[in-house]
Amino acid sequence: MHIPDGFLDTKTWMALTAISGTAIAVSLKQTGKTLGEKQIPMMGITAAFIFAAQMLNFPIAGGTSGHFMGGVLAAILLGPFTAILIMTTVLIVQCLIFQDGGVTALGASIFNMGIIGAFVGYYIYVILNKIIKGSKSIFINAFIASWLSIILAAAACSVELSISGTVPLKTSLIAMTGVHAIIGIGEGLITIAVLSFIKKVRPDLLELRHE
Amino acid sequence: MKKLVITGLFIAIAIAVFLSPFASSHPDGLEKVAEDKNFLQAAEEKEIIKAPVPDYSMPGIKNKTIAGSVAGLIGTIIVFCIAYGIGIFLKKKATSKVKGQTSK
């Protein structure tokens, strides 16, 4: 879902750059206030893992592939503000070093995958935790939240493309959310696989935010 | 803590180096939609910058698999350092602020 240069018009990418810039500033401030000693290396590890996992495109139907995004996972591990910083780091490196996503669309990608994917996705997870309870609930809720985070990010991307006049809203919305509803299943599965791995080997890392 | 960093980074690097060659080369969701709905050409020749390692393939290495693994290795380490660095920077800033307040 890395938008290349040329898909978004100037007003759209400038507005999204401003919104994402503000969100990054707020996230830096919030993270600075709450960051625990153990969370500092976890920021590096989580970002590195997300970058690596994003390289693994898995095939889905119809000659299409998808890859992990990691927004909800980062937010569950480190909180929604730190997750925005992690997604921003990954997206900037992908854009500036690997030509994955355009420079003008960087703000849009941070909006879609950081603000929507990680931040909004995290609060879906928090709300679900209040509704669905039980021993396995964090996995069920993490799956649903990360699945939805992909669909919502895809929907946001569609809206941006249509505001830019690149493609009509209805066309892109149906196509984008349709494809990403399938990719989102992969997102959900990887998220719970990582969470259950961490729970097994280092359960304390899931509690970092409550220390 | 040290063990955590080594293990975590090792897992990430292993994924980037050893699993990335198995990644699907099909277009991703957005690219496929752009193809099907005829707006992929909107991005043609529109790149603002020329990135040093385009498409996760290290230039100058003939073997594509190795070129991809080297790109993955470099990217993973860079991302790790930046994110870790942001953490250290923010913590330092927060600590110096607290010290500043108590000394007043």
Short mmCIF file of C-alpha atoms in Angstrom, two decimals:
data_model
loop_
_atom_site.label_atom_id
_atom_site.label_comp_id
_atom_site.label_asym_id
_atom_site.label_seq_id
_atom_site.Cartn_x
_atom_site.Cartn_y
_atom_site.Cartn_z
CA MET A 1 0.00 0.00 0.00
CA HIS A 2 3.00 2.26 -0.54
CA ILE A 3 1.70 5.01 -2.80
CA PRO A 4 4.16 6.06 -5.53
CA ASP A 5 4.73 9.65 -6.65
CA GLY A 6 2.14 10.69 -9.21
CA PHE A 7 -0.93 9.02 -7.70
CA LEU A 8 -1.79 11.94 -5.44
CA ASP A 9 -2.26 15.55 -6.49
CA THR A 10 -0.44 18.41 -4.78
CA LYS A 11 -3.24 19.57 -2.47
CA THR A 12 -3.88 16.03 -1.23
CA TRP A 13 -0.29 15.07 -0.49
CA MET A 14 0.49 18.44 1.06
CA ALA A 15 -2.52 18.21 3.39
CA LEU A 16 -1.60 14.65 4.39
CA THR A 17 2.04 15.62 4.91
CA ALA A 18 0.90 18.38 7.28
CA ILE A 19 -1.41 16.03 9.20
CA SER A 20 1.24 13.33 9.48
CA GLY A 21 3.92 15.85 10.44
CA THR A 22 1.72 17.03 13.30
CA ALA A 23 1.02 13.46 14.36
CA ILE A 24 4.76 12.69 14.40
CA ALA A 25 5.45 15.76 16.56
CA VAL A 26 2.73 14.73 19.04
CA SER A 27 3.99 11.13 19.02
CA LEU A 28 7.57 12.23 19.78
CA LYS A 29 6.31 14.24 22.74
CA GLN A 30 4.04 11.48 24.07
CA THR A 31 6.66 8.76 23.61
CA GLY A 32 9.24 10.88 25.41
CA LYS A 33 6.93 11.13 28.41
CA THR A 34 6.13 7.44 28.78
CA LEU A 35 9.11 5.57 27.35
CA GLY A 36 10.46 2.94 29.75
CA GLU A 37 14.06 1.71 29.82
CA LYS A 38 13.17 -1.70 28.36
CA GLN A 39 11.05 -0.16 25.61
CA ILE A 40 14.01 1.59 23.97
CA PRO A 41 15.62 -1.58 22.54
CA MET A 42 12.13 -2.92 21.79
CA MET A 43 11.57 0.11 19.54
CA GLY A 44 14.59 -0.90 17.48
CA ILE A 45 13.69 -4.59 17.39
CA THR A 46 10.04 -4.00 16.52
CA ALA A 47 10.94 -1.57 13.72
CA ALA A 48 13.58 -3.97 12.34
CA PHE A 49 11.14 -6.88 12.45
CA ILE A 50 8.40 -4.89 10.71
CA PHE A 51 10.80 -3.76 7.99
CA ALA A 52 11.99 -7.34 7.39
CA ALA A 53 8.49 -8.82 7.51
CA GLN A 54 7.22 -6.20 5.05
CA MET A 55 9.65 -7.64 2.49
CA LEU A 56 7.82 -10.97 2.55
CA ASN A 57 5.09 -10.61 -0.02
CA PHE A 58 2.74 -13.56 0.18
CA PRO A 59 0.64 -14.51 -2.85
CA ILE A 60 -3.12 -14.14 -2.68
CA ALA A 61 -5.71 -14.88 -5.36
CA GLY A 62 -5.56 -13.44 -8.86
CA GLY A 63 -1.85 -12.78 -9.40
CA THR A 64 -1.70 -10.37 -6.50
CA SER A 65 0.47 -10.33 -3.40
CA GLY A 66 0.21 -8.72 -0.02
CA HIS A 67 2.56 -8.15 2.84
CA PHE A 68 2.48 -7.58 6.56
CA MET A 69 2.01 -4.00 7.75
CA GLY A 70 2.59 -4.35 11.49
CA GLY A 71 0.86 -1.24 12.80
CA VAL A 72 -1.39 -2.96 15.32
CA LEU A 73 1.43 -5.27 16.45
CA ALA A 74 3.73 -2.30 17.10
CA ALA A 75 0.98 -0.49 19.01
CA ILE A 76 0.12 -3.51 21.17
CA LEU A 77 3.81 -3.90 22.07
CA LEU A 78 4.76 -0.25 22.54
CA GLY A 79 1.65 1.91 22.54
CA PRO A 80 -0.08 3.85 19.77
CA PHE A 81 2.19 6.91 19.77
CA THR A 82 5.44 4.94 19.68
CA ALA A 83 3.88 2.78 16.94
CA ILE A 84 3.42 5.88 14.77
CA LEU A 85 7.15 6.61 15.18
CA ILE A 86 8.06 3.03 14.29
CA MET A 87 5.87 3.01 11.18
CA THR A 88 7.29 6.42 10.18
CA THR A 89 10.87 5.13 10.52
CA VAL A 90 10.13 2.06 8.40
CA LEU A 91 8.30 4.09 5.73
CA ILE A 92 11.00 6.76 5.47
CA VAL A 93 13.77 4.15 5.03
CA GLN A 94 11.67 2.24 2.47
CA CYS A 95 11.02 5.43 0.54
CA LEU A 96 14.45 7.09 0.62
CA ILE A 97 16.64 4.00 0.31
CA PHE A 98 14.52 1.40 -1.50
CA GLN A 99 12.25 3.50 -3.74
CA ASP A 100 9.22 1.88 -2.09
CA GLY A 101 6.58 4.61 -2.00
CA GLY A 102 7.00 8.13 -3.32
CA VAL A 103 8.51 11.07 -1.46
CA THR A 104 5.43 13.20 -2.08
CA ALA A 105 3.21 10.35 -0.88
CA LEU A 106 5.23 9.74 2.29
CA GLY A 107 2.84 11.80 4.41
CA ALA A 108 -0.09 9.86 2.95
CA SER A 109 1.59 6.53 3.67
CA ILE A 110 2.35 7.60 7.25
CA PHE A 111 -1.28 8.67 7.58
CA ASN A 112 -2.62 5.38 6.16
CA MET A 113 -0.28 2.94 7.88
CA GLY A 114 0.73 4.90 10.98
CA ILE A 115 -2.26 6.99 12.00
CA ILE A 116 -4.99 4.71 10.61
CA GLY A 117 -3.13 1.39 10.60
CA ALA A 118 -1.38 1.62 13.95
CA PHE A 119 -3.18 4.30 16.00
CA VAL A 120 -6.80 3.71 14.97
CA GLY A 121 -6.14 -0.04 14.73
CA TYR A 122 -4.88 -0.01 18.30
CA TYR A 123 -8.00 1.68 19.64
CA ILE A 124 -10.14 -0.88 17.82
CA TYR A 125 -8.12 -3.48 19.75
CA VAL A 126 -8.68 -1.60 23.03
CA ILE A 127 -12.44 -1.38 22.44
CA LEU A 128 -12.59 -5.07 21.47
CA ASN A 129 -10.78 -5.96 24.70
CA LYS A 130 -13.66 -4.37 26.61
CA ILE A 131 -16.23 -6.39 24.67
CA ILE A 132 -14.58 -9.77 24.10
CA LYS A 133 -12.99 -11.18 27.23
CA GLY A 134 -11.44 -14.50 28.12
CA SER A 135 -8.11 -16.31 28.17
CA LYS A 136 -7.59 -16.23 24.40
CA SER A 137 -9.28 -12.89 23.85
CA ILE A 138 -6.14 -10.84 23.20
CA PHE A 139 -5.38 -13.04 20.20
CA ILE A 140 -8.92 -12.90 18.82
CA ASN A 141 -9.03 -9.16 19.33
CA ALA A 142 -5.56 -8.63 17.86
CA PHE A 143 -6.62 -10.63 14.80
CA ILE A 144 -9.81 -8.62 14.25
CA ALA A 145 -8.10 -5.28 14.92
CA SER A 146 -5.18 -5.97 12.59
CA TRP A 147 -7.50 -7.31 9.87
CA LEU A 148 -9.62 -4.15 10.14
CA SER A 149 -6.52 -1.93 10.25
CA ILE A 150 -5.56 -3.13 6.77
CA ILE A 151 -9.05 -2.60 5.37
CA LEU A 152 -9.29 0.88 6.90
CA ALA A 153 -5.83 1.84 5.60
CA ALA A 154 -6.87 0.62 2.13
CA ALA A 155 -10.09 2.63 2.37
CA ALA A 156 -8.15 5.75 3.38
CA CYS A 157 -5.85 5.19 0.41
CA SER A 158 -8.89 4.94 -1.91
CA VAL A 159 -10.31 8.19 -0.60
CA GLU A 160 -6.96 9.94 -1.17
CA LEU A 161 -6.75 8.60 -4.73
CA SER A 162 -10.26 9.80 -5.52
CA ILE A 163 -9.75 13.26 -3.96
CA SER A 164 -6.68 13.50 -6.19
CA GLY A 165 -8.84 12.68 -9.21
CA THR A 166 -6.76 9.59 -10.02
CA VAL A 167 -9.62 7.10 -9.88
CA PRO A 168 -13.34 7.36 -8.97
CA LEU A 169 -14.05 6.65 -5.28
CA LYS A 170 -16.51 3.80 -5.78
CA THR A 171 -14.16 1.97 -8.17
CA SER A 172 -11.10 2.20 -5.96
CA LEU A 173 -12.96 1.67 -2.68
CA ILE A 174 -14.49 -1.62 -3.80
CA ALA A 175 -11.28 -2.88 -5.41
CA MET A 176 -8.93 -1.75 -2.62
CA THR A 177 -10.99 -2.94 0.35
CA GLY A 178 -11.77 -6.20 -1.48
CA VAL A 179 -8.13 -7.09 -2.07
CA HIS A 180 -7.07 -5.91 1.37
CA ALA A 181 -9.81 -7.88 3.13
CA ILE A 182 -7.84 -10.93 1.96
CA ILE A 183 -4.39 -9.45 2.71
CA GLY A 184 -5.73 -8.50 6.15
CA ILE A 185 -6.20 -12.19 7.02
CA GLY A 186 -2.43 -12.59 6.58
CA GLU A 187 -1.91 -9.51 8.73
CA GLY A 188 -4.09 -10.96 11.47
CA LEU A 189 -2.39 -14.35 11.38
CA ILE A 190 1.15 -12.89 11.51
CA THR A 191 0.14 -10.54 14.33
CA ILE A 192 -1.19 -13.35 16.52
CA ALA A 193 1.74 -15.62 15.60
CA VAL A 194 4.20 -12.97 16.81
CA LEU A 195 2.17 -12.20 19.94
CA SER A 196 1.89 -15.87 20.90
CA PHE A 197 5.62 -16.36 20.25
CA ILE A 198 6.43 -13.43 22.54
CA LYS A 199 3.95 -14.68 25.14
CA LYS A 200 5.70 -18.04 25.14
CA VAL A 201 9.34 -16.87 25.28
CA ARG A 202 9.18 -13.42 26.92
CA PRO A 203 5.71 -12.80 28.38
CA ASP A 204 7.10 -9.78 30.27
CA LEU A 205 7.47 -7.94 26.96
CA LEU A 206 3.69 -7.92 26.57
CA GLU A 207 3.40 -6.15 29.91
CA LEU A 208 5.97 -3.40 29.27
CA ARG A 209 3.34 -0.74 28.93
CA HIS A 210 1.78 -1.50 32.31
CA GLU A 211 4.98 -1.39 34.35
CA MET B 1 18.46 -6.78 27.78
CA LYS B 2 21.54 -7.52 25.69
CA LYS B 3 20.22 -11.00 24.92
CA LEU B 4 16.88 -9.53 23.92
CA VAL B 5 18.49 -7.14 21.45
CA ILE B 6 20.71 -9.82 19.92
CA THR B 7 17.87 -12.37 19.61
CA GLY B 8 15.38 -9.82 18.29
CA LEU B 9 17.74 -8.34 15.74
CA PHE B 10 18.87 -11.83 14.71
CA ILE B 11 15.27 -12.87 13.98
CA ALA B 12 14.64 -9.71 11.93
CA ILE B 13 17.86 -10.12 9.95
CA ALA B 14 17.17 -13.82 9.35
CA ILE B 15 13.77 -12.92 7.88
CA ALA B 16 15.22 -10.19 5.66
CA VAL B 17 18.16 -12.30 4.45
CA PHE B 18 16.87 -15.87 4.29
CA LEU B 19 13.11 -15.55 3.79
CA SER B 20 12.91 -12.53 1.48
CA PRO B 21 14.11 -14.56 -1.56
CA PHE B 22 10.90 -16.59 -1.23
CA ALA B 23 8.66 -13.52 -1.35
CA SER B 24 6.03 -13.36 -4.08
CA SER B 25 6.92 -11.06 -6.96
CA HIS B 26 3.29 -10.48 -7.89
CA PRO B 27 2.13 -6.85 -7.70
CA ASP B 28 0.80 -5.85 -4.28
CA GLY B 29 -2.80 -4.86 -3.58
CA LEU B 30 -2.52 -1.19 -4.59
CA GLU B 31 -0.37 -1.91 -7.66
CA LYS B 32 -2.79 -4.58 -8.86
CA VAL B 33 -5.78 -2.26 -8.41
CA ALA B 34 -3.87 0.47 -10.29
CA GLU B 35 -3.24 -2.00 -13.13
CA ASP B 36 -6.82 -3.25 -13.28
CA LYS B 37 -8.41 0.19 -13.00
CA ASN B 38 -5.99 1.77 -15.44
CA PHE B 39 -4.21 4.37 -13.36
CA LEU B 40 -0.80 2.75 -12.95
CA GLN B 41 0.56 5.04 -15.69
CA ALA B 42 -0.08 8.03 -13.38
CA ALA B 43 3.11 7.05 -11.53
CA GLU B 44 5.27 6.53 -14.61
CA GLU B 45 8.44 8.62 -14.60
CA LYS B 46 7.13 10.59 -11.64
CA GLU B 47 9.73 9.58 -9.05
CA ILE B 48 11.05 12.65 -7.28
CA ILE B 49 14.25 10.99 -6.10
CA LYS B 50 16.47 8.16 -7.26
CA ALA B 51 16.85 5.87 -4.27
CA PRO B 52 20.25 4.16 -3.86
CA VAL B 53 18.84 0.62 -3.60
CA PRO B 54 15.76 0.51 -5.84
CA ASP B 55 13.28 -2.34 -5.42
CA TYR B 56 15.16 -4.00 -2.56
CA SER B 57 17.95 -5.13 -4.86
CA MET B 58 21.51 -4.07 -4.16
CA PRO B 59 23.00 -2.59 -7.34
CA GLY B 60 26.26 -4.14 -8.54
CA ILE B 61 25.43 -7.67 -7.41
CA LYS B 62 24.62 -9.90 -10.36
CA ASN B 63 22.93 -12.68 -8.42
CA LYS B 64 19.40 -11.31 -7.78
CA THR B 65 18.85 -13.48 -4.72
CA ILE B 66 22.01 -12.23 -3.03
CA ALA B 67 21.29 -8.64 -4.13
CA GLY B 68 17.89 -8.89 -2.43
CA SER B 69 19.29 -10.44 0.74
CA VAL B 70 22.03 -7.78 1.02
CA ALA B 71 19.41 -5.04 0.55
CA GLY B 72 17.29 -6.65 3.25
CA LEU B 73 20.23 -6.91 5.64
CA ILE B 74 21.20 -3.27 5.17
CA GLY B 75 17.62 -2.02 5.50
CA THR B 76 16.95 -4.02 8.66
CA ILE B 77 20.08 -2.69 10.36
CA ILE B 78 19.39 0.92 9.32
CA VAL B 79 15.78 0.75 10.56
CA PHE B 80 16.93 -0.84 13.82
CA CYS B 81 19.53 1.88 14.43
CA ILE B 82 17.16 4.76 13.66
CA ALA B 83 14.30 3.46 15.81
CA TYR B 84 16.67 2.56 18.68
CA GLY B 85 18.30 5.97 18.28
CA ILE B 86 14.96 7.79 18.50
CA GLY B 87 14.27 5.88 21.72
CA ILE B 88 17.63 6.81 23.26
CA PHE B 89 17.25 10.43 22.19
CA LEU B 90 13.74 10.78 23.63
CA LYS B 91 14.75 9.11 26.91
CA LYS B 92 17.80 11.36 27.27
CA LYS B 93 15.71 14.42 26.60
CA ALA B 94 13.07 13.37 29.13
CA THR B 95 15.71 12.59 31.79
CA SER B 96 17.51 15.92 31.34
CA LYS B 97 14.18 17.73 31.62
CA VAL B 98 13.36 16.00 34.91
CA LYS B 99 16.85 16.82 36.24
CA GLY B 100 16.41 20.43 35.16
CA GLN B 101 13.15 20.69 37.07
CA THR B 102 14.45 19.18 40.31
CA SER B 103 17.50 21.46 40.38
CA LYS B 104 15.38 24.61 40.25
#
